[in-house]
Amino acid sequence: MNTPIRTSDYYFDLPEELIAQTPLEQRDSSRLLTLNKETGELEHKHFYDIVDYLRDGDCLILNDSRVLPARIYGVKEETGAHVEFLLLQNKGEDTWECLAGPGKRAKKGTKFTFGDGILKCEVIDVQEDGNRIIKFFYEGNNFFAVLDEVGQMPLPPYIKEKLADKERYQTVYSHEIGSAAAPTAGLHFTEELLEKIRAKGVKIGFVTLHVGLGTFRPVSAEVITDHKMHSEHYYMPQETADLINETKANGGRVISVGTTSCRTIESVAKIEGCFKESSGWTDIFIYPGYEFKGIDCLITNFHLPESTLVMLVSALAGRENVLNAYKEAVNEKYRFFSFGDAMFIYKN
């Protein structure tokens, strides 16, 4: 009988001062801890050194999702009372599911205005879980352009500093609008670094996974198999599926940039039984014992203790290797989480 995997098995002590509050001035100058998943060997580098670990015939798969400036502050039309909305999911026709606070100010039928009136809304429904369904009104035909004017980045709860430049919470290749949080492993790349990688014979492909706020939800279950994963929308184009198939056939390595790209690749393999164009919703939960069907290597940031992301990384590299690497990162004062340093888990 298998021993259940406990959430507490993925605990490590993380001093609060190691949680990065702001991005570095130069994206690719962050530190890079490399972990050979076969030997457990660790090396301390900088992110721009990633080129040295990549080979002609490898492919990099990036998540091109773009973060919505989804946090908007407005006033109630009748009273001028302040309210905050966080956009969660686009329901179509300028209707969104949102979190509202304070909730008591956002009853059904209530109207709000944002940004000196360039955006207005009405609460059209209150759901059982307390989320609001909101209908937005504005001049013109581009909701996202208006949102860009009035909205703020929905930074994770552990980041207390205000972000000076909204683009620093976007990857340089972000394209498809829809995430509530950035796919942060990609924040380290610059256009110049991507060109160097291409020049080495590494091909680059894109998938889209719109990151949900559930990515920050802690695992409260004692046994990890009791944890319910959040669901996120993904898309893999045929071009990327072809690239993965070609790389595997030629003996190259499929390198996922971030856990979101990894979850997309592995979801397609699980749902389709192969790599081909695919879209839908995934709640895949990857933890030790999982057999990877797509990825060989992973570029990732350092994650929260007892999180599903630490479990995913441990499934690829082994729990002991990962916890040892994290201990080393803490000792060497690496920067953690969204604006933090990076890790490359690879095989030869």
CSV table of C-alpha atoms in Angstrom, one decimal:
chain,number,residue,atom,x,y,z
A,1,MET,CA,0.0,0.0,0.0
A,2,ASN,CA,1.4,3.4,-1.0
A,3,THR,CA,2.1,5.9,1.7
A,4,PRO,CA,0.0,9.0,1.2
A,5,ILE,CA,1.9,12.2,0.1
A,6,ARG,CA,1.5,14.9,2.7
A,7,THR,CA,1.4,18.6,2.1
A,8,SER,CA,3.9,19.0,5.0
A,9,ASP,CA,6.4,17.0,3.0
A,10,TYR,CA,6.9,20.1,0.8
A,11,TYR,CA,7.5,22.6,3.6
A,12,PHE,CA,10.7,24.6,3.8
A,13,ASP,CA,11.6,27.6,5.9
A,14,LEU,CA,11.6,30.8,3.9
A,15,PRO,CA,12.7,34.1,5.5
A,16,GLU,CA,10.2,36.9,4.5
A,17,GLU,CA,13.1,39.2,3.3
A,18,LEU,CA,13.8,36.8,0.4
A,19,ILE,CA,10.4,37.5,-1.2
A,20,ALA,CA,11.3,39.8,-4.1
A,21,GLN,CA,9.1,43.0,-4.0
A,22,THR,CA,10.3,44.6,-7.2
A,23,PRO,CA,11.8,43.4,-10.5
A,24,LEU,CA,15.5,43.8,-11.3
A,25,GLU,CA,16.4,46.7,-13.6
A,26,GLN,CA,17.7,44.2,-16.3
A,27,ARG,CA,15.4,41.2,-16.8
A,28,ASP,CA,18.1,38.6,-17.7
A,29,SER,CA,20.5,39.6,-14.9
A,30,SER,CA,18.6,37.7,-12.2
A,31,ARG,CA,20.4,34.7,-10.7
A,32,LEU,CA,20.0,31.2,-12.0
A,33,LEU,CA,20.3,28.0,-10.0
A,34,THR,CA,20.8,25.0,-12.3
A,35,LEU,CA,19.8,21.5,-11.1
A,36,ASN,CA,20.8,18.4,-12.9
A,37,LYS,CA,17.8,16.2,-12.2
A,38,GLU,CA,19.8,13.0,-12.8
A,39,THR,CA,22.8,13.8,-10.5
A,40,GLY,CA,21.4,16.4,-8.2
A,41,GLU,CA,24.4,18.7,-9.0
A,42,LEU,CA,23.8,22.4,-8.5
A,43,GLU,CA,25.5,25.4,-10.1
A,44,HIS,CA,25.1,29.1,-9.5
A,45,LYS,CA,24.8,31.3,-12.6
A,46,HIS,CA,23.0,34.3,-14.0
A,47,PHE,CA,20.0,34.0,-16.2
A,48,TYR,CA,21.8,35.1,-19.4
A,49,ASP,CA,24.0,32.0,-18.9
A,50,ILE,CA,20.9,29.8,-19.8
A,51,VAL,CA,22.2,29.9,-23.4
A,52,ASP,CA,25.2,27.7,-22.4
A,53,TYR,CA,22.8,25.0,-21.2
A,54,LEU,CA,20.7,24.8,-24.4
A,55,ARG,CA,21.6,22.8,-27.5
A,56,ASP,CA,21.0,22.8,-31.2
A,57,GLY,CA,17.9,20.7,-31.6
A,58,ASP,CA,16.2,21.6,-28.4
A,59,CYS,CA,13.0,23.6,-28.3
A,60,LEU,CA,11.7,26.2,-25.8
A,61,ILE,CA,7.9,26.4,-25.2
A,62,LEU,CA,6.8,29.7,-23.9
A,63,ASN,CA,3.4,30.8,-22.5
A,64,ASP,CA,2.3,34.0,-24.5
A,65,SER,CA,-0.6,34.9,-22.2
A,66,ARG,CA,-0.8,38.6,-21.3
A,67,VAL,CA,-1.9,39.8,-17.8
A,68,LEU,CA,-5.1,41.9,-17.6
A,69,PRO,CA,-4.8,45.1,-15.6
A,70,ALA,CA,-7.7,43.5,-13.8
A,71,ARG,CA,-7.9,45.4,-10.5
A,72,ILE,CA,-10.1,48.5,-10.9
A,73,TYR,CA,-11.1,51.1,-8.3
A,74,GLY,CA,-14.4,52.9,-8.7
A,75,VAL,CA,-17.2,54.7,-6.9
A,76,LYS,CA,-20.9,53.9,-6.4
A,77,GLU,CA,-23.0,56.2,-8.6
A,78,GLU,CA,-25.6,56.9,-5.9
A,79,THR,CA,-23.4,57.5,-2.9
A,80,GLY,CA,-19.8,58.0,-4.1
A,81,ALA,CA,-18.7,55.1,-1.8
A,82,HIS,CA,-15.5,53.4,-3.0
A,83,VAL,CA,-15.3,49.9,-4.3
A,84,GLU,CA,-12.7,47.6,-5.8
A,85,PHE,CA,-13.4,44.9,-8.5
A,86,LEU,CA,-11.0,42.2,-9.6
A,87,LEU,CA,-11.9,40.8,-13.0
A,88,LEU,CA,-11.8,37.0,-13.0
A,89,GLN,CA,-13.4,35.6,-16.2
A,90,ASN,CA,-14.7,37.1,-19.4
A,91,LYS,CA,-18.3,35.9,-20.0
A,92,GLY,CA,-18.6,37.7,-23.4
A,93,GLU,CA,-20.5,40.8,-24.5
A,94,ASP,CA,-18.6,43.0,-22.0
A,95,THR,CA,-19.8,40.9,-19.1
A,96,TRP,CA,-17.3,39.6,-16.5
A,97,GLU,CA,-17.3,37.5,-13.4
A,98,CYS,CA,-15.6,39.6,-10.6
A,99,LEU,CA,-14.6,39.7,-7.0
A,100,ALA,CA,-16.0,42.8,-5.3
A,101,GLY,CA,-15.0,44.5,-2.1
A,102,PRO,CA,-16.6,45.6,0.1
A,103,GLY,CA,-19.2,43.1,-1.2
A,104,LYS,CA,-22.2,44.8,0.6
A,105,ARG,CA,-21.8,47.8,-1.7
A,106,ALA,CA,-22.1,45.7,-4.8
A,107,LYS,CA,-25.7,44.5,-4.7
A,108,LYS,CA,-27.6,43.4,-7.8
A,109,GLY,CA,-28.6,46.5,-9.8
A,110,THR,CA,-26.0,48.8,-8.3
A,111,LYS,CA,-24.0,51.0,-10.7
A,112,PHE,CA,-20.4,52.1,-10.5
A,113,THR,CA,-18.1,54.4,-12.4
A,114,PHE,CA,-14.3,54.2,-12.9
A,115,GLY,CA,-11.6,56.6,-14.2
A,116,ASP,CA,-13.7,59.8,-14.3
A,117,GLY,CA,-16.5,58.1,-16.1
A,118,ILE,CA,-14.7,56.5,-19.0
A,119,LEU,CA,-15.8,53.1,-17.7
A,120,LYS,CA,-19.1,52.3,-16.0
A,121,CYS,CA,-20.7,49.1,-14.9
A,122,GLU,CA,-23.8,47.5,-13.4
A,123,VAL,CA,-24.0,44.4,-11.1
A,124,ILE,CA,-26.4,42.1,-12.9
A,125,ASP,CA,-26.1,39.0,-10.6
A,126,VAL,CA,-24.6,37.9,-7.3
A,127,GLN,CA,-23.5,34.2,-7.4
A,128,GLU,CA,-23.7,31.7,-4.6
A,129,ASP,CA,-19.9,32.0,-3.9
A,130,GLY,CA,-20.3,35.8,-3.6
A,131,ASN,CA,-18.7,36.6,-7.0
A,132,ARG,CA,-20.4,39.3,-9.0
A,133,ILE,CA,-21.5,39.2,-12.7
A,134,ILE,CA,-20.8,42.7,-14.0
A,135,LYS,CA,-21.8,44.4,-17.3
A,136,PHE,CA,-19.5,47.1,-18.4
A,137,PHE,CA,-20.3,50.2,-20.5
A,138,TYR,CA,-17.8,52.5,-22.3
A,139,GLU,CA,-17.3,54.7,-25.4
A,140,GLY,CA,-15.8,53.1,-28.5
A,141,ASN,CA,-15.3,49.4,-29.2
A,142,ASN,CA,-12.1,48.3,-27.4
A,143,PHE,CA,-12.8,47.3,-23.8
A,144,PHE,CA,-9.1,46.3,-23.2
A,145,ALA,CA,-7.8,49.7,-24.2
A,146,VAL,CA,-10.2,51.3,-21.7
A,147,LEU,CA,-9.2,48.8,-19.0
A,148,ASP,CA,-5.5,49.6,-19.7
A,149,GLU,CA,-6.2,53.2,-18.8
A,150,VAL,CA,-8.1,52.6,-15.6
A,151,GLY,CA,-6.9,49.2,-14.4
A,152,GLN,CA,-3.9,48.2,-12.2
A,153,MET,CA,-1.9,44.9,-12.3
A,154,PRO,CA,-3.4,42.3,-9.9
A,155,LEU,CA,0.0,41.6,-8.2
A,156,PRO,CA,0.2,38.6,-5.9
A,157,PRO,CA,-0.7,39.2,-2.3
A,158,TYR,CA,2.9,38.8,-1.1
A,159,ILE,CA,4.0,41.8,-3.2
A,160,LYS,CA,3.5,44.9,-1.1
A,161,GLU,CA,5.4,47.4,-3.3
A,162,LYS,CA,3.6,49.4,-6.0
A,163,LEU,CA,4.8,48.5,-9.6
A,164,ALA,CA,6.3,51.5,-11.3
A,165,ASP,CA,6.0,50.1,-14.9
A,166,LYS,CA,3.1,47.8,-15.7
A,167,GLU,CA,5.1,46.1,-18.5
A,168,ARG,CA,7.5,44.6,-16.0
A,169,TYR,CA,4.7,42.2,-14.9
A,170,GLN,CA,4.4,41.1,-18.6
A,171,THR,CA,6.8,38.9,-20.6
A,172,VAL,CA,8.4,40.6,-23.6
A,173,TYR,CA,6.5,38.1,-25.8
A,174,SER,CA,3.1,38.4,-24.1
A,175,HIS,CA,0.3,38.5,-26.7
A,176,GLU,CA,-3.0,36.8,-25.7
A,177,ILE,CA,-4.8,38.9,-23.1
A,178,GLY,CA,-6.5,36.9,-20.3
A,179,SER,CA,-4.3,36.1,-17.3
A,180,ALA,CA,-4.9,37.2,-13.7
A,181,ALA,CA,-1.2,36.6,-13.0
A,182,ALA,CA,1.9,36.6,-15.0
A,183,PRO,CA,3.6,33.4,-16.1
A,184,THR,CA,6.7,34.5,-14.2
A,185,ALA,CA,9.4,32.2,-15.4
A,186,GLY,CA,9.2,34.1,-18.7
A,187,LEU,CA,9.9,37.5,-17.1
A,188,HIS,CA,13.6,36.9,-17.2
A,189,PHE,CA,13.8,36.8,-21.1
A,190,THR,CA,14.7,39.8,-23.2
A,191,GLU,CA,14.4,40.0,-27.0
A,192,GLU,CA,18.2,40.0,-27.3
A,193,LEU,CA,18.4,36.8,-25.2
A,194,LEU,CA,15.8,35.1,-27.3
A,195,GLU,CA,17.7,36.0,-30.4
A,196,LYS,CA,20.9,34.4,-28.9
A,197,ILE,CA,18.9,31.3,-28.1
A,198,ARG,CA,17.5,31.0,-31.7
A,199,ALA,CA,21.0,31.6,-33.1
A,200,LYS,CA,22.2,28.5,-31.2
A,201,GLY,CA,19.7,26.3,-33.2
A,202,VAL,CA,17.0,26.2,-30.5
A,203,LYS,CA,13.5,26.6,-31.9
A,204,ILE,CA,10.8,28.5,-30.0
A,205,GLY,CA,7.1,27.6,-29.8
A,206,PHE,CA,4.2,29.2,-28.0
A,207,VAL,CA,1.2,27.9,-26.0
A,208,THR,CA,-1.4,30.0,-24.2
A,209,LEU,CA,-2.5,29.2,-20.6
A,210,HIS,CA,-4.5,32.0,-18.9
A,211,VAL,CA,-3.3,32.0,-15.3
A,212,GLY,CA,-6.1,32.1,-12.7
A,213,LEU,CA,-5.9,33.5,-9.2
A,214,GLY,CA,-6.2,29.9,-8.0
A,215,THR,CA,-2.4,29.7,-8.7
A,216,PHE,CA,-2.0,31.6,-5.3
A,217,ARG,CA,-4.4,29.4,-3.4
A,218,PRO,CA,-2.6,27.4,-0.7
A,219,VAL,CA,-3.0,23.7,-0.3
A,220,SER,CA,-5.1,23.3,2.8
A,221,ALA,CA,-5.6,19.5,2.5
A,222,GLU,CA,-3.3,17.4,4.7
A,223,VAL,CA,-3.0,14.7,2.0
A,224,ILE,CA,-2.2,16.3,-1.4
A,225,THR,CA,-4.5,14.0,-3.3
A,226,ASP,CA,-7.5,15.6,-1.4
A,227,HIS,CA,-6.6,19.0,-2.9
A,228,LYS,CA,-8.9,20.3,-5.7
A,229,MET,CA,-7.0,22.2,-8.4
A,230,HIS,CA,-8.4,25.3,-10.1
A,231,SER,CA,-9.2,25.2,-13.8
A,232,GLU,CA,-7.5,27.3,-16.4
A,233,HIS,CA,-8.0,27.8,-20.1
A,234,TYR,CA,-5.3,26.6,-22.5
A,235,TYR,CA,-4.5,26.5,-26.2
A,236,MET,CA,-1.8,24.7,-28.2
A,237,PRO,CA,-1.5,25.7,-31.8
A,238,GLN,CA,-0.7,23.0,-34.4
A,239,GLU,CA,2.6,24.7,-35.1
A,240,THR,CA,3.8,24.1,-31.5
A,241,ALA,CA,2.5,20.6,-31.5
A,242,ASP,CA,4.5,19.9,-34.7
A,243,LEU,CA,7.6,21.4,-33.1
A,244,ILE,CA,7.3,19.2,-30.0
A,245,ASN,CA,6.8,16.1,-32.1
A,246,GLU,CA,9.7,17.0,-34.4
A,247,THR,CA,12.0,17.8,-31.4
A,248,LYS,CA,11.2,14.4,-29.8
A,249,ALA,CA,11.6,12.5,-33.0
A,250,ASN,CA,15.1,14.0,-33.5
A,251,GLY,CA,16.3,13.4,-29.9
A,252,GLY,CA,16.2,17.0,-28.8
A,253,ARG,CA,14.9,18.2,-25.4
A,254,VAL,CA,11.5,19.9,-24.9
A,255,ILE,CA,12.2,22.7,-22.4
A,256,SER,CA,9.1,24.3,-20.8
A,257,VAL,CA,9.4,27.9,-19.7
A,258,GLY,CA,7.4,27.9,-16.5
A,259,THR,CA,4.9,25.6,-14.8
A,260,THR,CA,2.0,27.0,-16.9
A,261,SER,CA,3.7,25.9,-20.2
A,262,CYS,CA,4.4,22.6,-18.5
A,263,ARG,CA,0.8,22.1,-17.5
A,264,THR,CA,-0.4,23.0,-21.0
A,265,ILE,CA,1.9,20.5,-22.7
A,266,GLU,CA,1.1,17.7,-20.2
A,267,SER,CA,-2.6,18.5,-20.4
A,268,VAL,CA,-2.6,18.1,-24.2
A,269,ALA,CA,-0.8,14.8,-24.0
A,270,LYS,CA,-3.3,13.6,-21.4
A,271,ILE,CA,-6.4,14.8,-23.1
A,272,GLU,CA,-5.5,14.1,-26.8
A,273,GLY,CA,-3.1,11.1,-26.2
A,274,CYS,CA,-0.6,12.9,-28.6
A,275,PHE,CA,0.5,16.4,-29.5
A,276,LYS,CA,-1.8,18.2,-31.8
A,277,GLU,CA,-3.8,21.5,-31.9
A,278,SER,CA,-5.9,21.5,-28.7
A,279,SER,CA,-7.8,24.0,-26.5
A,280,GLY,CA,-10.0,23.7,-23.5
A,281,TRP,CA,-9.9,23.8,-19.7
A,282,THR,CA,-7.4,22.0,-17.6
A,283,ASP,CA,-7.2,21.2,-13.9
A,284,ILE,CA,-4.2,18.9,-14.2
A,285,PHE,CA,-2.4,18.3,-10.8
A,286,ILE,CA,1.2,17.1,-11.3
A,287,TYR,CA,3.0,15.7,-8.2
A,288,PRO,CA,5.6,13.0,-7.5
A,289,GLY,CA,4.7,9.8,-9.2
A,290,TYR,CA,3.5,11.6,-12.4
A,291,GLU,CA,5.2,10.4,-15.6
A,292,PHE,CA,5.9,13.3,-17.9
A,293,LYS,CA,4.9,12.7,-21.5
A,294,GLY,CA,6.0,16.0,-23.0
A,295,ILE,CA,8.6,18.0,-21.2
A,296,ASP,CA,12.3,17.1,-20.5
A,297,CYS,CA,13.5,20.2,-18.7
A,298,LEU,CA,12.0,23.2,-16.9
A,299,ILE,CA,12.8,26.8,-16.4
A,300,THR,CA,11.0,28.1,-13.4
A,301,ASN,CA,11.0,30.6,-10.5
A,302,PHE,CA,11.2,29.6,-6.8
A,303,HIS,CA,7.8,28.8,-5.4
A,304,LEU,CA,5.9,29.0,-2.1
A,305,PRO,CA,6.4,26.3,0.5
A,306,GLU,CA,3.7,23.6,0.4
A,307,SER,CA,2.4,24.8,-3.0
A,308,THR,CA,1.2,22.7,-5.9
A,309,LEU,CA,4.1,24.3,-7.9
A,310,VAL,CA,6.8,22.9,-5.6
A,311,MET,CA,5.0,19.5,-5.9
A,312,LEU,CA,5.1,19.8,-9.8
A,313,VAL,CA,8.9,20.7,-9.7
A,314,SER,CA,9.5,17.7,-7.3
A,315,ALA,CA,7.7,15.4,-9.8
A,316,LEU,CA,10.2,16.3,-12.4
A,317,ALA,CA,13.4,16.4,-10.4
A,318,GLY,CA,12.7,14.4,-7.2
A,319,ARG,CA,11.6,15.8,-3.8
A,320,GLU,CA,15.0,15.5,-2.2
A,321,ASN,CA,16.8,17.2,-5.1
A,322,VAL,CA,14.3,20.1,-5.1
A,323,LEU,CA,14.3,20.6,-1.3
A,324,ASN,CA,18.1,20.5,-1.3
A,325,ALA,CA,18.2,23.1,-4.1
A,326,TYR,CA,15.7,25.3,-2.2
A,327,LYS,CA,17.8,25.1,0.9
A,328,GLU,CA,20.8,26.2,-1.1
A,329,ALA,CA,18.8,29.0,-2.6
A,330,VAL,CA,17.8,30.2,0.9
A,331,ASN,CA,21.3,30.0,2.2
A,332,GLU,CA,22.6,31.9,-0.8
A,333,LYS,CA,19.9,34.5,-0.4
A,334,TYR,CA,18.2,34.0,-3.8
A,335,ARG,CA,15.1,36.2,-4.5
A,336,PHE,CA,11.9,34.2,-4.4
A,337,PHE,CA,8.5,34.2,-6.2
A,338,SER,CA,7.2,36.3,-9.0
A,339,PHE,CA,9.9,39.0,-9.3
A,340,GLY,CA,12.6,36.6,-8.0
A,341,ASP,CA,15.4,34.5,-9.4
A,342,ALA,CA,15.2,31.4,-11.6
A,343,MET,CA,16.0,27.8,-11.6
A,344,PHE,CA,16.8,25.5,-14.6
A,345,ILE,CA,16.0,21.8,-14.1
A,346,TYR,CA,17.6,19.8,-16.8
A,347,LYS,CA,18.9,16.4,-18.0
A,348,ASN,CA,22.0,15.9,-20.1
